[in-house]
PDB file of C-alpha atoms in Angstrom:
ATOM      1  CA  MET A   1       0.010  -0.024   0.047  1.00  0.00           C
ATOM      2  CA  PRO A   2       1.452   3.428  -0.872  1.00  0.00           C
ATOM      3  CA  ASP A   3       2.534   5.711   1.843  1.00  0.00           C
ATOM      4  CA  ALA A   4      -0.368   8.075   2.852  1.00  0.00           C
ATOM      5  CA  ALA A   5       2.012  11.131   2.475  1.00  0.00           C
ATOM      6  CA  THR A   6       2.552  10.232  -1.260  1.00  0.00           C
ATOM      7  CA  THR A   7       0.924  12.780  -3.507  1.00  0.00           C
ATOM      8  CA  PHE A   8      -0.751  12.046  -6.695  1.00  0.00           C
ATOM      9  CA  GLU A   9      -2.602  13.829  -9.537  1.00  0.00           C
ATOM     10  CA  LEU A  10      -5.522  12.637 -11.359  1.00  0.00           C
ATOM     11  CA  GLN A  11      -5.048  13.236 -15.058  1.00  0.00           C
ATOM     12  CA  PRO A  12      -7.484  13.283 -18.152  1.00  0.00           C
ATOM     13  CA  LEU A  13      -8.843   9.936 -18.908  1.00  0.00           C
ATOM     14  CA  HIS A  14      -6.831   7.663 -21.106  1.00  0.00           C
ATOM     15  CA  HIS A  15      -9.803   5.968 -22.700  1.00  0.00           C
ATOM     16  CA  VAL A  16     -13.391   4.870 -22.384  1.00  0.00           C
ATOM     17  CA  GLN A  17     -14.316   1.345 -23.148  1.00  0.00           C
ATOM     18  CA  LEU A  18     -17.656   0.332 -24.557  1.00  0.00           C
ATOM     19  CA  ALA A  19     -18.875  -3.319 -25.014  1.00  0.00           C
ATOM     20  CA  VAL A  20     -19.766  -4.535 -28.402  1.00  0.00           C
ATOM     21  CA  PRO A  21     -20.944  -7.901 -29.682  1.00  0.00           C
ATOM     22  CA  ARG A  22     -18.632 -10.380 -31.291  1.00  0.00           C
ATOM     23  CA  GLY A  23     -18.064  -9.729 -35.075  1.00  0.00           C
ATOM     24  CA  ALA A  24     -18.987  -6.024 -34.676  1.00  0.00           C
ATOM     25  CA  GLU A  25     -15.745  -4.504 -35.936  1.00  0.00           C
ATOM     26  CA  ASP A  26     -16.984  -3.425 -39.412  1.00  0.00           C
ATOM     27  CA  ALA A  27     -20.068  -1.626 -37.824  1.00  0.00           C
ATOM     28  CA  CYS A  28     -17.688  -0.048 -35.192  1.00  0.00           C
ATOM     29  CA  ARG A  29     -15.443   1.297 -38.013  1.00  0.00           C
ATOM     30  CA  ALA A  30     -18.425   2.687 -39.932  1.00  0.00           C
ATOM     31  CA  PHE A  31     -19.783   4.529 -36.949  1.00  0.00           C
ATOM     32  CA  TRP A  32     -16.588   5.675 -34.981  1.00  0.00           C
ATOM     33  CA  GLY A  33     -14.270   5.936 -37.990  1.00  0.00           C
ATOM     34  CA  GLY A  34     -16.609   6.871 -40.825  1.00  0.00           C
ATOM     35  CA  LEU A  35     -19.446   8.872 -39.068  1.00  0.00           C
ATOM     36  CA  LEU A  36     -17.520  10.370 -36.194  1.00  0.00           C
ATOM     37  CA  GLY A  37     -14.095  10.754 -38.221  1.00  0.00           C
ATOM     38  CA  MET A  38     -12.089   9.067 -35.510  1.00  0.00           C
ATOM     39  CA  THR A  39      -8.760   7.289 -36.443  1.00  0.00           C
ATOM     40  CA  GLU A  40      -8.523   3.613 -35.848  1.00  0.00           C
ATOM     41  CA  LEU A  41      -5.549   2.468 -33.677  1.00  0.00           C
ATOM     42  CA  THR A  42      -3.546  -0.629 -33.865  1.00  0.00           C
ATOM     43  CA  LYS A  43      -4.349  -2.897 -30.862  1.00  0.00           C
ATOM     44  CA  PRO A  44      -1.495  -4.822 -29.401  1.00  0.00           C
ATOM     45  CA  PRO A  45      -1.406  -8.262 -30.900  1.00  0.00           C
ATOM     46  CA  VAL A  46      -2.423 -10.157 -27.615  1.00  0.00           C
ATOM     47  CA  LEU A  47      -5.467  -7.777 -27.281  1.00  0.00           C
ATOM     48  CA  ALA A  48      -6.352  -7.827 -31.047  1.00  0.00           C
ATOM     49  CA  ALA A  49      -6.921 -11.549 -30.696  1.00  0.00           C
ATOM     50  CA  ARG A  50      -9.866 -10.938 -28.371  1.00  0.00           C
ATOM     51  CA  GLY A  51     -11.680  -8.818 -31.126  1.00  0.00           C
ATOM     52  CA  GLY A  52     -12.945  -5.253 -31.043  1.00  0.00           C
ATOM     53  CA  CYS A  53     -11.214  -2.167 -32.033  1.00  0.00           C
ATOM     54  CA  TRP A  54      -9.774   1.118 -30.784  1.00  0.00           C
ATOM     55  CA  PHE A  55     -10.456   4.746 -31.904  1.00  0.00           C
ATOM     56  CA  ARG A  56      -8.802   8.125 -31.237  1.00  0.00           C
ATOM     57  CA  GLY A  57     -10.001  11.676 -32.190  1.00  0.00           C
ATOM     58  CA  GLY A  58     -10.239  15.004 -30.622  1.00  0.00           C
ATOM     59  CA  GLY A  59      -8.451  13.924 -27.494  1.00  0.00           C
ATOM     60  CA  LEU A  60     -10.821  11.107 -26.871  1.00  0.00           C
ATOM     61  CA  GLU A  61      -9.749   7.456 -27.114  1.00  0.00           C
ATOM     62  CA  VAL A  62     -12.609   4.778 -27.269  1.00  0.00           C
ATOM     63  CA  HIS A  63     -11.860   1.082 -26.873  1.00  0.00           C
ATOM     64  CA  LEU A  64     -14.612  -1.134 -28.101  1.00  0.00           C
ATOM     65  CA  GLY A  65     -14.324  -4.497 -26.544  1.00  0.00           C
ATOM     66  CA  VAL A  66     -16.091  -7.825 -27.200  1.00  0.00           C
ATOM     67  CA  GLU A  67     -18.410  -8.815 -24.376  1.00  0.00           C
ATOM     68  CA  GLU A  68     -20.333 -12.112 -24.333  1.00  0.00           C
ATOM     69  CA  PRO A  69     -23.100 -12.210 -23.641  1.00  0.00           C
ATOM     70  CA  PHE A  70     -23.570  -8.673 -25.003  1.00  0.00           C
ATOM     71  CA  ALA A  71     -25.930  -5.999 -23.297  1.00  0.00           C
ATOM     72  CA  PRO A  72     -25.829  -2.449 -24.371  1.00  0.00           C
ATOM     73  CA  ALA A  73     -25.096   0.202 -21.768  1.00  0.00           C
ATOM     74  CA  THR A  74     -28.356   2.119 -21.913  1.00  0.00           C
ATOM     75  CA  LYS A  75     -27.706   4.292 -18.726  1.00  0.00           C
ATOM     76  CA  ALA A  76     -24.045   4.527 -18.085  1.00  0.00           C
ATOM     77  CA  HIS A  77     -22.409   6.585 -20.942  1.00  0.00           C
ATOM     78  CA  PRO A  78     -19.457   8.648 -21.898  1.00  0.00           C
ATOM     79  CA  GLY A  79     -20.237  12.336 -22.196  1.00  0.00           C
ATOM     80  CA  VAL A  80     -18.258  13.747 -25.153  1.00  0.00           C
ATOM     81  CA  ARG A  81     -17.434  17.502 -25.452  1.00  0.00           C
ATOM     82  CA  VAL A  82     -17.947  18.834 -29.017  1.00  0.00           C
ATOM     83  CA  ARG A  83     -17.578  21.908 -30.995  1.00  0.00           C
ATOM     84  CA  GLY A  84     -20.178  22.060 -33.742  1.00  0.00           C
ATOM     85  CA  LEU A  85     -22.766  20.137 -31.699  1.00  0.00           C
ATOM     86  CA  ARG A  86     -25.708  20.819 -34.088  1.00  0.00           C
ATOM     87  CA  ALA A  87     -23.700  19.751 -37.213  1.00  0.00           C
ATOM     88  CA  LEU A  88     -22.810  16.503 -35.348  1.00  0.00           C
ATOM     89  CA  ALA A  89     -26.573  16.018 -34.490  1.00  0.00           C
ATOM     90  CA  ASP A  90     -27.491  16.512 -38.055  1.00  0.00           C
ATOM     91  CA  ARG A  91     -24.891  14.173 -39.264  1.00  0.00           C
ATOM     92  CA  LEU A  92     -25.939  11.401 -36.803  1.00  0.00           C
ATOM     93  CA  ALA A  93     -29.660  11.861 -37.637  1.00  0.00           C
ATOM     94  CA  SER A  94     -28.875  11.742 -41.335  1.00  0.00           C
ATOM     95  CA  ALA A  95     -27.275   8.390 -40.931  1.00  0.00           C
ATOM     96  CA  GLY A  96     -30.206   7.072 -38.917  1.00  0.00           C
ATOM     97  CA  ALA A  97     -28.897   7.304 -35.472  1.00  0.00           C
ATOM     98  CA  PRO A  98     -31.050   8.575 -32.606  1.00  0.00           C
ATOM     99  CA  VAL A  99     -30.715  12.156 -31.491  1.00  0.00           C
ATOM    100  CA  THR A 100     -32.650  13.200 -28.366  1.00  0.00           C
ATOM    101  CA  TRP A 101     -32.058  16.693 -27.212  1.00  0.00           C
ATOM    102  CA  ASP A 102     -31.895  17.437 -23.463  1.00  0.00           C
ATOM    103  CA  ASP A 103     -31.842  21.075 -21.968  1.00  0.00           C
ATOM    104  CA  GLU A 104     -31.526  20.113 -18.297  1.00  0.00           C
ATOM    105  CA  PHE A 105     -27.821  20.761 -18.011  1.00  0.00           C
ATOM    106  CA  PRO A 106     -27.272  24.334 -17.248  1.00  0.00           C
ATOM    107  CA  GLY A 107     -24.801  26.173 -19.391  1.00  0.00           C
ATOM    108  CA  HIS A 108     -24.533  23.414 -22.043  1.00  0.00           C
ATOM    109  CA  ASP A 109     -26.415  22.230 -25.122  1.00  0.00           C
ATOM    110  CA  ARG A 110     -26.591  18.473 -25.263  1.00  0.00           C
ATOM    111  CA  PHE A 111     -28.157  15.462 -26.866  1.00  0.00           C
ATOM    112  CA  TYR A 112     -28.116  11.672 -26.322  1.00  0.00           C
ATOM    113  CA  SER A 113     -27.549   9.197 -29.168  1.00  0.00           C
ATOM    114  CA  ALA A 114     -26.498   5.502 -29.452  1.00  0.00           C
ATOM    115  CA  ASP A 115     -23.846   3.528 -31.304  1.00  0.00           C
ATOM    116  CA  PRO A 116     -25.055   0.831 -33.655  1.00  0.00           C
ATOM    117  CA  PHE A 117     -25.370  -1.612 -30.786  1.00  0.00           C
ATOM    118  CA  GLY A 118     -27.583   0.563 -28.431  1.00  0.00           C
ATOM    119  CA  ASN A 119     -24.758   1.920 -26.248  1.00  0.00           C
ATOM    120  CA  ARG A 120     -25.832   5.313 -24.878  1.00  0.00           C
ATOM    121  CA  LEU A 121     -23.743   8.350 -25.858  1.00  0.00           C
ATOM    122  CA  GLU A 122     -23.889  11.899 -24.782  1.00  0.00           C
ATOM    123  CA  PHE A 123     -22.565  14.737 -26.822  1.00  0.00           C
ATOM    124  CA  LEU A 124     -22.444  18.355 -25.328  1.00  0.00           C
ATOM    125  CA  GLU A 125     -21.134  21.741 -26.011  1.00  0.00           C
ATOM    126  CA  SER A 126     -20.729  24.524 -23.379  1.00  0.00           C
ATOM    127  CA  ARG A 127     -22.623  27.739 -24.058  1.00  0.00           C
ATOM    128  CA  ALA A 128     -19.826  29.815 -22.568  1.00  0.00           C
TER     129      ALA A 128
END
């Protein structure tokens, strides 16, 4: 156990992991890479053998990992800060993704959406 006097500093998140069903990599690439414009990362070989894929963009890293049995996260979710929130909402809606606006977070515009597997996603932009 570390010494109680040791100091530490929390830093920005390294990544967020979301579960996906087995064989979902092409749909992940279409959504996270194609629709959201993130760059796919090369997974370490030992992890690549498990399936899934990783993406990075705008300071955000998302790891999509195979989970069996799969159940989408319909409550827990990442909150992703965006510039150009309305343009993103239009892009997602045009692709058939759900867009549900919510005005209950003071100082922010935000909406909820979902990835192709039903994992909840929040996108928000500060009004300041």
